[in-house]
PDB file of C-alpha atoms in Angstrom:
ATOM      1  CA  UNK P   5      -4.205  17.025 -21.808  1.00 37.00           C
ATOM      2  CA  UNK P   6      -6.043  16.517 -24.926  1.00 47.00           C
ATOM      3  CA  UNK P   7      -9.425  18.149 -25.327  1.00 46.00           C
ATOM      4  CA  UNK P   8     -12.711  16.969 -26.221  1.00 53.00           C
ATOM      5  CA  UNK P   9     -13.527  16.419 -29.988  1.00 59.00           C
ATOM      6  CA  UNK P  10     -16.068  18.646 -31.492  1.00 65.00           C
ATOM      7  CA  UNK P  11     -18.555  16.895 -33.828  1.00 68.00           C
ATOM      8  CA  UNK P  12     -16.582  17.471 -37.141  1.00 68.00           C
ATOM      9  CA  UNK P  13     -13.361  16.341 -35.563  1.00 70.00           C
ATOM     10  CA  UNK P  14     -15.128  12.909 -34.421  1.00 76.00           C
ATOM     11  CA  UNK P  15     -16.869  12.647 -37.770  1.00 75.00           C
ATOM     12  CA  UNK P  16     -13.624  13.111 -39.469  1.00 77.00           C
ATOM     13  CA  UNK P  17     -12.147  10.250 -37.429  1.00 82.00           C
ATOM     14  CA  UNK P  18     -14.735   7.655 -37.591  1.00 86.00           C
ATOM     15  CA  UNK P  19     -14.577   7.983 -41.459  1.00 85.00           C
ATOM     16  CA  UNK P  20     -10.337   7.537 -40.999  1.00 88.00           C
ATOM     17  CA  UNK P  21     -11.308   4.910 -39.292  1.00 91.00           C
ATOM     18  CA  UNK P  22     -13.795   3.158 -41.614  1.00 92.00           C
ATOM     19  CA  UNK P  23     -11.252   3.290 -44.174  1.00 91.00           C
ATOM     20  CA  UNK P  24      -8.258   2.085 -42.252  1.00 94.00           C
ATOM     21  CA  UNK P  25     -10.542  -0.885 -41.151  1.00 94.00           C
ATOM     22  CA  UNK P  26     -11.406  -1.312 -44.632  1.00 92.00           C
ATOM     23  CA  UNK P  27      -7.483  -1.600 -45.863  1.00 92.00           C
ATOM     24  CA  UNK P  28      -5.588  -2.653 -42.785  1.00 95.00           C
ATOM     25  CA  UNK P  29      -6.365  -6.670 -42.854  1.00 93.00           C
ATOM     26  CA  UNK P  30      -5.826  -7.270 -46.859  1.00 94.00           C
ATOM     27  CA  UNK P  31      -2.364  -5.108 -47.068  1.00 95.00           C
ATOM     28  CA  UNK P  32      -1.511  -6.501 -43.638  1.00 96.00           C
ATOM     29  CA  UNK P  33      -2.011 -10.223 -44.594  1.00 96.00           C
ATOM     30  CA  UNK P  34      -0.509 -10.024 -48.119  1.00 96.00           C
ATOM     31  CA  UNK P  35       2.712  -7.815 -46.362  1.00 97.00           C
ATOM     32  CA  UNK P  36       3.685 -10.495 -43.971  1.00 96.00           C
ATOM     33  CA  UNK P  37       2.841 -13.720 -46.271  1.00 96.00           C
ATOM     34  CA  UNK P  38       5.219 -12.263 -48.377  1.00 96.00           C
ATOM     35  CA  UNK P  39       7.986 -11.057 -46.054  1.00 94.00           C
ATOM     36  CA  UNK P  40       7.160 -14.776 -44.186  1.00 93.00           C
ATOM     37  CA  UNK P  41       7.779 -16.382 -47.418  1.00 93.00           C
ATOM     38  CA  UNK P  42      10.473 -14.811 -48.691  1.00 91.00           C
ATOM     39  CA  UNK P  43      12.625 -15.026 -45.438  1.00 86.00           C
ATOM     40  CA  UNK P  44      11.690 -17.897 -43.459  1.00 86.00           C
ATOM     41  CA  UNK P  45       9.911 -20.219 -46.655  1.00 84.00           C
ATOM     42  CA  UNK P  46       8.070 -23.477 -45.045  1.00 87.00           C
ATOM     43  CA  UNK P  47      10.449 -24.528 -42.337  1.00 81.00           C
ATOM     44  CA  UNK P  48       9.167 -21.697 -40.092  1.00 85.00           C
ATOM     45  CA  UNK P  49       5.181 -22.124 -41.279  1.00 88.00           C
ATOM     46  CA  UNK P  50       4.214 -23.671 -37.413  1.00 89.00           C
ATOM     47  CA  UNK P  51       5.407 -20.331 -36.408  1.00 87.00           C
ATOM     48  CA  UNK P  52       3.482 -17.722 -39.203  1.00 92.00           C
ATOM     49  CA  UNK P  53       0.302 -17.653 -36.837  1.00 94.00           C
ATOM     50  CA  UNK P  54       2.164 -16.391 -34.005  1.00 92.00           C
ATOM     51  CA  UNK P  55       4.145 -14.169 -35.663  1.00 92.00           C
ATOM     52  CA  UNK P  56       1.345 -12.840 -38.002  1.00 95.00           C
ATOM     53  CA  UNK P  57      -0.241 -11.870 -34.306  1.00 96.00           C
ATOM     54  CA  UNK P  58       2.875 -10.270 -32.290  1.00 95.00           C
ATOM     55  CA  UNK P  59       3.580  -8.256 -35.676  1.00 96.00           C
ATOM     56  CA  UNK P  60      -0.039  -7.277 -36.233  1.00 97.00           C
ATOM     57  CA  UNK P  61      -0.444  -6.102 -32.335  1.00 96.00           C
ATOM     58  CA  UNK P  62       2.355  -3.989 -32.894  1.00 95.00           C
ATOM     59  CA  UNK P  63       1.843  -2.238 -36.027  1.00 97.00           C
ATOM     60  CA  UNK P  64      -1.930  -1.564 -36.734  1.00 96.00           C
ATOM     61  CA  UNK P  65      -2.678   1.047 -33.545  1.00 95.00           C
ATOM     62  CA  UNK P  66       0.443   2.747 -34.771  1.00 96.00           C
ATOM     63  CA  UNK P  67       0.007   2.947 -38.462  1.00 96.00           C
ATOM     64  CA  UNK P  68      -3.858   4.295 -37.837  1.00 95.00           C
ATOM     65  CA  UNK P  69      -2.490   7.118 -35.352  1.00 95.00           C
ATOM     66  CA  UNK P  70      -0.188   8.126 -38.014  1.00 96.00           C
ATOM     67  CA  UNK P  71      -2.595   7.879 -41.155  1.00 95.00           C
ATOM     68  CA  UNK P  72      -4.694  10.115 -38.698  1.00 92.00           C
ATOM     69  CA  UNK P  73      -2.325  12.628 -37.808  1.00 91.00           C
ATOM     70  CA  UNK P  74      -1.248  13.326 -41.216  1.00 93.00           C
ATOM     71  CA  UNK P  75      -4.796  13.329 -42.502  1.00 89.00           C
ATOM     72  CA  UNK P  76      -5.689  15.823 -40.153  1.00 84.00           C
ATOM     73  CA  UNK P  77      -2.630  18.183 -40.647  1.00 87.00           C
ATOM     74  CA  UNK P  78      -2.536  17.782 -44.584  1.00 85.00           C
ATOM     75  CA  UNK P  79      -6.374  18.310 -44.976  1.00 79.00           C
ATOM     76  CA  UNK P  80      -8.896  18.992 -42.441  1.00 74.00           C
ATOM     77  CA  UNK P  81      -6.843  21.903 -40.302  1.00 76.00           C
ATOM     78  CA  UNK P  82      -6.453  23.860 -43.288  1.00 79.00           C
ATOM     79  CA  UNK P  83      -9.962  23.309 -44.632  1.00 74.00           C
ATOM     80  CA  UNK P  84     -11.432  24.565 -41.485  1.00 73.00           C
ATOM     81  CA  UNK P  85      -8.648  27.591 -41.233  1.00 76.00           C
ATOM     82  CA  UNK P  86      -9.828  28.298 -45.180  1.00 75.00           C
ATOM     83  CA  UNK P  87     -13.796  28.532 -44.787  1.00 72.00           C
ATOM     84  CA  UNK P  88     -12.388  30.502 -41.398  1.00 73.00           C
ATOM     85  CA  UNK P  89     -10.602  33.103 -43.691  1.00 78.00           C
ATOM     86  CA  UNK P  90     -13.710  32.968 -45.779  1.00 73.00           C
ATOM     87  CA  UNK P  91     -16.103  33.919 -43.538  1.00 72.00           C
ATOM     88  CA  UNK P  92     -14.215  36.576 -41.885  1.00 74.00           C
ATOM     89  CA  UNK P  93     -13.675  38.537 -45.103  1.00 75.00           C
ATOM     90  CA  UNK P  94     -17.221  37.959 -45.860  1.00 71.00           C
ATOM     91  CA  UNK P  95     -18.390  38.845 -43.030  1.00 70.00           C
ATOM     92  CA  UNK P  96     -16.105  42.010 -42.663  1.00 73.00           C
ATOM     93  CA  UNK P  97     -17.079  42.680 -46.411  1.00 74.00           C
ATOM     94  CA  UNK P  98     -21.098  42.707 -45.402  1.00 70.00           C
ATOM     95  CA  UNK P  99     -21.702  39.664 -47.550  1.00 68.00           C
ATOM     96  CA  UNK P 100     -23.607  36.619 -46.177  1.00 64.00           C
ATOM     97  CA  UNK P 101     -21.618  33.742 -45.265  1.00 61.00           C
ATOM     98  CA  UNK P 102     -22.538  30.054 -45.529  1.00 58.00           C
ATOM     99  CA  UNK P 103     -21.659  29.704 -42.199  1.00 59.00           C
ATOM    100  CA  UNK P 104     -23.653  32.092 -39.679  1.00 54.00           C
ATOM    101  CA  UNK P 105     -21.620  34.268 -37.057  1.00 52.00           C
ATOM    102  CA  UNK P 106     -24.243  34.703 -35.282  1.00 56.00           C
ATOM    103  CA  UNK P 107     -24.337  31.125 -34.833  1.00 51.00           C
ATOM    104  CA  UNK P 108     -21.046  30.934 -33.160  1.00 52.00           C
ATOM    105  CA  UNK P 109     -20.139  30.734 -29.610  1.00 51.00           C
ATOM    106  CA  UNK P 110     -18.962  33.560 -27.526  1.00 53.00           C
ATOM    107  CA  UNK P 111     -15.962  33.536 -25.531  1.00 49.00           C
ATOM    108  CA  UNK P 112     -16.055  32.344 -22.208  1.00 48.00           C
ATOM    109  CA  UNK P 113     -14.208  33.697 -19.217  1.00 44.00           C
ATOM    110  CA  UNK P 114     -13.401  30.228 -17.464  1.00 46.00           C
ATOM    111  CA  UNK P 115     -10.342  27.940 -17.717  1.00 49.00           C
ATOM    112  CA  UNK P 116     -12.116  25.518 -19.983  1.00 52.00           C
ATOM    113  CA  UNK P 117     -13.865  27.615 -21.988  1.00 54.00           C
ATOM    114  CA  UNK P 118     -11.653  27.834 -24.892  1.00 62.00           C
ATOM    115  CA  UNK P 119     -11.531  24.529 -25.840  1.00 66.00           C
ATOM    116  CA  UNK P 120     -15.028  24.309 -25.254  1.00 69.00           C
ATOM    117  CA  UNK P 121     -15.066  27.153 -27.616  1.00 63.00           C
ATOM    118  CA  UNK P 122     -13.479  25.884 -30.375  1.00 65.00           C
ATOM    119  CA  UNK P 123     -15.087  22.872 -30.176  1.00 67.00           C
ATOM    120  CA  UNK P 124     -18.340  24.383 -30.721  1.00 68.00           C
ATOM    121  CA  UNK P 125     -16.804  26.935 -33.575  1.00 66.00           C
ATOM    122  CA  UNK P 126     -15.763  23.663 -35.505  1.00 66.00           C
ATOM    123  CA  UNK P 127     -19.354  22.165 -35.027  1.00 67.00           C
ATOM    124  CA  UNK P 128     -21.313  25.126 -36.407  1.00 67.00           C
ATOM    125  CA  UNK P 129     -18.686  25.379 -39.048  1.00 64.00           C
ATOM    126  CA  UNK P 130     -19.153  21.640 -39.473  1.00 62.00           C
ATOM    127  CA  UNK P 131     -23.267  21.945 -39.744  1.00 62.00           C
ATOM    128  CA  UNK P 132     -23.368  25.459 -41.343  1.00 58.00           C
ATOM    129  CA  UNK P 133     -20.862  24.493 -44.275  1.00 59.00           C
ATOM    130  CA  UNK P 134     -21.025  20.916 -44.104  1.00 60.00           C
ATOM    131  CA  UNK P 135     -22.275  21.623 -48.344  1.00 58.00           C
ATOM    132  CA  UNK P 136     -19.645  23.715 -49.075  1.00 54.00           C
ATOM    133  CA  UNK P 137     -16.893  21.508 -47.387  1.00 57.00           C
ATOM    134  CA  UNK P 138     -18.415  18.641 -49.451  1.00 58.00           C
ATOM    135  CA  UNK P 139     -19.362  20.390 -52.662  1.00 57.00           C
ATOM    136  CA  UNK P 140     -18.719  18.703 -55.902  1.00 55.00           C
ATOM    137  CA  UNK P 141     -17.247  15.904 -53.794  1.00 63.00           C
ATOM    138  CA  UNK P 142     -13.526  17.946 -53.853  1.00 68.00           C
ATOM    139  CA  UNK P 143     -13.227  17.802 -49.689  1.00 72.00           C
ATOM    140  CA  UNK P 144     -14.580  13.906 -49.927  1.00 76.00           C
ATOM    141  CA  UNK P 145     -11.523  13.287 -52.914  1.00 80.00           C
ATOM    142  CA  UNK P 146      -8.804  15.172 -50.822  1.00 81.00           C
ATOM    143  CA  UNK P 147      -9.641  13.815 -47.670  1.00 83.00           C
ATOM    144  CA  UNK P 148      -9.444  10.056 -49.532  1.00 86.00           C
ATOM    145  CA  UNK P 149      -6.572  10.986 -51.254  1.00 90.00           C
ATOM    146  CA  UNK P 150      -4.575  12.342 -48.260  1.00 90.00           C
ATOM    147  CA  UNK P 151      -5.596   9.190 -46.762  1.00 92.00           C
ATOM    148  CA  UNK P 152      -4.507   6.478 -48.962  1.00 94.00           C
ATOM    149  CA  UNK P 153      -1.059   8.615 -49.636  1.00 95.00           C
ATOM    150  CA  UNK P 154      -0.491   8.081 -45.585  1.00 95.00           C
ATOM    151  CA  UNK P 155      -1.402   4.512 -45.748  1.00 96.00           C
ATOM    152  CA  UNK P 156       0.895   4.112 -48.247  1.00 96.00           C
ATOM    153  CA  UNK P 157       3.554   5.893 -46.647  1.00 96.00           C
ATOM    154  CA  UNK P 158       3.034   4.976 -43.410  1.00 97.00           C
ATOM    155  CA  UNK P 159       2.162   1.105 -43.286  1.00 97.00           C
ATOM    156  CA  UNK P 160       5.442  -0.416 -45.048  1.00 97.00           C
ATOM    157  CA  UNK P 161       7.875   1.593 -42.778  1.00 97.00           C
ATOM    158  CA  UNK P 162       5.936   0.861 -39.879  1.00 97.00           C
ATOM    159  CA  UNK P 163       4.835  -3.135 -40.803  1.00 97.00           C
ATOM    160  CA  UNK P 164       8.792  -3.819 -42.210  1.00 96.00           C
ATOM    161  CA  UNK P 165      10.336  -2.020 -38.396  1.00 96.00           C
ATOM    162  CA  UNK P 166       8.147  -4.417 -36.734  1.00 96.00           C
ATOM    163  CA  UNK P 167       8.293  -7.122 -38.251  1.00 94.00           C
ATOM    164  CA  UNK P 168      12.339  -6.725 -37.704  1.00 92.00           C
ATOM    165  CA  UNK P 169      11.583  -6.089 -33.973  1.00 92.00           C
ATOM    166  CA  UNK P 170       9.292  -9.082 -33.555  1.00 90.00           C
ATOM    167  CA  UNK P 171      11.789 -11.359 -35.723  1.00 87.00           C
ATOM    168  CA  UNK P 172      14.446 -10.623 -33.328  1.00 87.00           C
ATOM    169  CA  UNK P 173      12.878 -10.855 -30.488  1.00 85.00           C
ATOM    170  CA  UNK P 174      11.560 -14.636 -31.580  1.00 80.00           C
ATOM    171  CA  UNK P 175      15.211 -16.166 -33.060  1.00 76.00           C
ATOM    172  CA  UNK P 176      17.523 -13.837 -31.029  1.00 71.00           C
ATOM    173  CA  UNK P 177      19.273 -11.303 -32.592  1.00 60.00           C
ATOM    174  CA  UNK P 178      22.046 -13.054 -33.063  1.00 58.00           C
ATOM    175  CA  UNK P 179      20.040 -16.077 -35.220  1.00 55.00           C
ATOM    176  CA  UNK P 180      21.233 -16.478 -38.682  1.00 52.00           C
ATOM    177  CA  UNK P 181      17.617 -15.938 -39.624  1.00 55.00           C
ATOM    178  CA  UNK P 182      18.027 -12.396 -38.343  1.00 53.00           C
ATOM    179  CA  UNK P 183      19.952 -10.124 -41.279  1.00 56.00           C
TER     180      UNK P 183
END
């Protein structure tokens, strides 16, 4: 069961999301004119709207889970386990810390609690170093670079599979217009 997102981890995803819905429709279109084009020219065009939809249902949902999950392992986890390690050794060295311990949550002794925890450790870490995390703009160019490196990766394999799947499944496997 997956637990509730804290604040940064829902603020990390709606910006994911801004930017996937910002690239998804222009590399998506240009993708399959071209792969339309190039395999199936004009005798097929009464069928490009139908395939441009089975092809687009089947890719986008799984090219923004995977831009997301790599986004998240590549950048956020270990920016959040790095201001962690921070403020424990400053804490432990006496120093003040950007983000507050005091401020964080103590353990509870029910089931849930732990998540529950967590979540709130990421929000105060989210709130109290929000600066820090964005300082100079180097979290903000990561996180966008770490992006568009799993769009890149990510969309081609994923749009090219499906669009093999859904050509298939239209002509038969057996078609001569399936390779």
């Amino acid at each position: 069961m997956e637990r509730d997102q804290s604040v940064f981890a829902t603020k990390v995803r709606e910006q994911i999301n801004i930017w996937f819905d910002e690239n998804i429709d222009k590399q998506f279109d240009a993708r399959f004119r071209m792969r339309f084009n190039e395999e199936f020219g004009d005798a097929l065009k009464p069928r490009f709207d139908e395939m441009a939809a089975l092809v687009r249902e089947k890719t986008v949902e799984e090219v923004r889970t995977r831009v997301s999950d790599t986004v998240e392992r590549k950048i956020v986890s270990p920016t959040l386990n790095d201001i962690l390690e921070r403020t424990i050794a400053q804490v432990r060295a006496g120093e003040n810390s950007p983000c507050n311990p005091s401020a964080l949550p103590s353990p509870k002794a029910d089931e849930g609690g732990s998540d529950e925890v967590l979540n709130q450790f990421e929000d105060v870490l989210y709130k109290n170093c929000c600066e820090e995390v964005k300082s100079g703009g180097r979290f903000e160019a990561k996180f966008k670079a770490a992006f568009e490196a799993a769009f890149i990766e990510a969309f081609p394999e994923i749009f090219d599979e499906k669009f093999d799947e859904v050509r298939a499944s239209v002509f038969g496997a057996d078609s001569p217009l399936c390779p």
